[in-house]
């Protein structure tokens, strides 16, 4: 998740957001 806050995430949030977002969502549901 920290990676999403980094400057490098600016051009690759599309793919990483789906991966981290899904993982975070799964944890949130549980």
mmCIF file of N, CA and C in Angstrom, residues 3-27:
data_model
loop_
_atom_site.group_PDB
_atom_site.id
_atom_site.type_symbol
_atom_site.label_atom_id
_atom_site.label_comp_id
_atom_site.label_asym_id
_atom_site.label_seq_id
_atom_site.Cartn_x
_atom_site.Cartn_y
_atom_site.Cartn_z
ATOM 1 N N UNK A 3 3.522 1.665 -1.491
ATOM 2 C CA UNK A 3 3.982 1.882 -2.864
ATOM 3 C C UNK A 3 3.027 2.798 -3.614
ATOM 4 N N UNK A 4 1.745 2.664 -3.334
ATOM 5 C CA UNK A 4 0.743 3.481 -4.022
ATOM 6 C C UNK A 4 0.932 4.952 -3.675
ATOM 7 N N UNK A 5 1.541 5.207 -2.535
ATOM 8 C CA UNK A 5 1.764 6.588 -2.102
ATOM 9 C C UNK A 5 3.072 7.134 -2.658
ATOM 10 N N UNK A 6 3.899 6.262 -3.209
ATOM 11 C CA UNK A 6 5.184 6.703 -3.749
ATOM 12 C C UNK A 6 5.013 7.379 -5.100
ATOM 13 N N UNK A 7 6.034 8.116 -5.517
ATOM 14 C CA UNK A 7 5.971 8.841 -6.791
ATOM 15 C C UNK A 7 5.987 7.877 -7.970
ATOM 16 N N UNK A 8 6.602 6.714 -7.808
ATOM 17 C CA UNK A 8 6.690 5.733 -8.894
ATOM 18 C C UNK A 8 5.317 5.166 -9.240
ATOM 19 N N UNK A 9 4.409 5.202 -8.299
ATOM 20 C CA UNK A 9 3.077 4.646 -8.522
ATOM 21 C C UNK A 9 2.277 5.498 -9.502
ATOM 22 N N UNK A 10 2.774 6.677 -9.800
ATOM 23 C CA UNK A 10 2.070 7.598 -10.693
ATOM 24 C C UNK A 10 1.770 6.988 -12.054
ATOM 25 N N UNK A 11 2.681 6.152 -12.575
ATOM 26 C CA UNK A 11 2.489 5.607 -13.924
ATOM 27 C C UNK A 11 2.103 4.133 -13.906
ATOM 28 N N UNK A 12 1.995 3.507 -12.761
ATOM 29 C CA UNK A 12 1.644 2.085 -12.733
ATOM 30 C C UNK A 12 0.589 1.790 -11.670
ATOM 31 N N UNK A 13 -0.160 2.808 -11.283
ATOM 32 C CA UNK A 13 -1.218 2.579 -10.291
ATOM 33 C C UNK A 13 -2.325 1.726 -10.892
ATOM 34 N N UNK A 14 -2.464 1.774 -12.213
ATOM 35 C CA UNK A 14 -3.510 1.006 -12.885
ATOM 36 C C UNK A 14 -3.446 -0.468 -12.526
ATOM 37 N N UNK A 15 -2.281 -1.094 -12.713
ATOM 38 C CA UNK A 15 -2.145 -2.521 -12.452
ATOM 39 C C UNK A 15 -2.010 -2.785 -10.954
ATOM 40 N N UNK A 16 -1.161 -2.019 -10.285
ATOM 41 C CA UNK A 16 -0.910 -2.238 -8.866
ATOM 42 C C UNK A 16 -2.144 -1.937 -8.020
ATOM 43 N N UNK A 17 -2.914 -0.949 -8.457
ATOM 44 C CA UNK A 17 -4.106 -0.591 -7.688
ATOM 45 C C UNK A 17 -5.093 -1.755 -7.665
ATOM 46 N N UNK A 18 -5.212 -2.439 -8.803
ATOM 47 C CA UNK A 18 -6.132 -3.575 -8.882
ATOM 48 C C UNK A 18 -5.656 -4.696 -7.966
ATOM 49 N N UNK A 19 -4.350 -4.929 -7.942
ATOM 50 C CA UNK A 19 -3.788 -6.001 -7.113
ATOM 51 C C UNK A 19 -3.914 -5.637 -5.630
ATOM 52 N N UNK A 20 -3.380 -4.468 -5.258
ATOM 53 C CA UNK A 20 -3.431 -4.046 -3.861
ATOM 54 C C UNK A 20 -4.864 -3.754 -3.438
ATOM 55 N N UNK A 21 -5.619 -3.139 -4.348
ATOM 56 C CA UNK A 21 -7.005 -2.809 -4.026
ATOM 57 C C UNK A 21 -7.806 -4.063 -3.724
ATOM 58 N N UNK A 22 -7.618 -5.098 -4.538
ATOM 59 C CA UNK A 22 -8.335 -6.346 -4.312
ATOM 60 C C UNK A 22 -7.912 -6.993 -3.008
ATOM 61 N N UNK A 23 -6.619 -6.959 -2.730
ATOM 62 C CA UNK A 23 -6.116 -7.562 -1.505
ATOM 63 C C UNK A 23 -6.650 -6.806 -0.295
ATOM 64 N N UNK A 24 -6.596 -5.490 -0.376
ATOM 65 C CA UNK A 24 -7.085 -4.665 0.726
ATOM 66 C C UNK A 24 -8.583 -4.879 0.920
ATOM 67 N N UNK A 25 -9.303 -4.989 -0.193
ATOM 68 C CA UNK A 25 -10.749 -5.195 -0.120
ATOM 69 C C UNK A 25 -11.044 -6.536 0.549
ATOM 70 N N UNK A 26 -10.252 -7.560 0.206
ATOM 71 C CA UNK A 26 -10.450 -8.884 0.789
ATOM 72 C C UNK A 26 -10.240 -8.848 2.291
ATOM 73 N N UNK A 27 -9.214 -8.135 2.723
ATOM 74 C CA UNK A 27 -8.932 -8.026 4.153
ATOM 75 C C UNK A 27 -10.042 -7.229 4.835
#
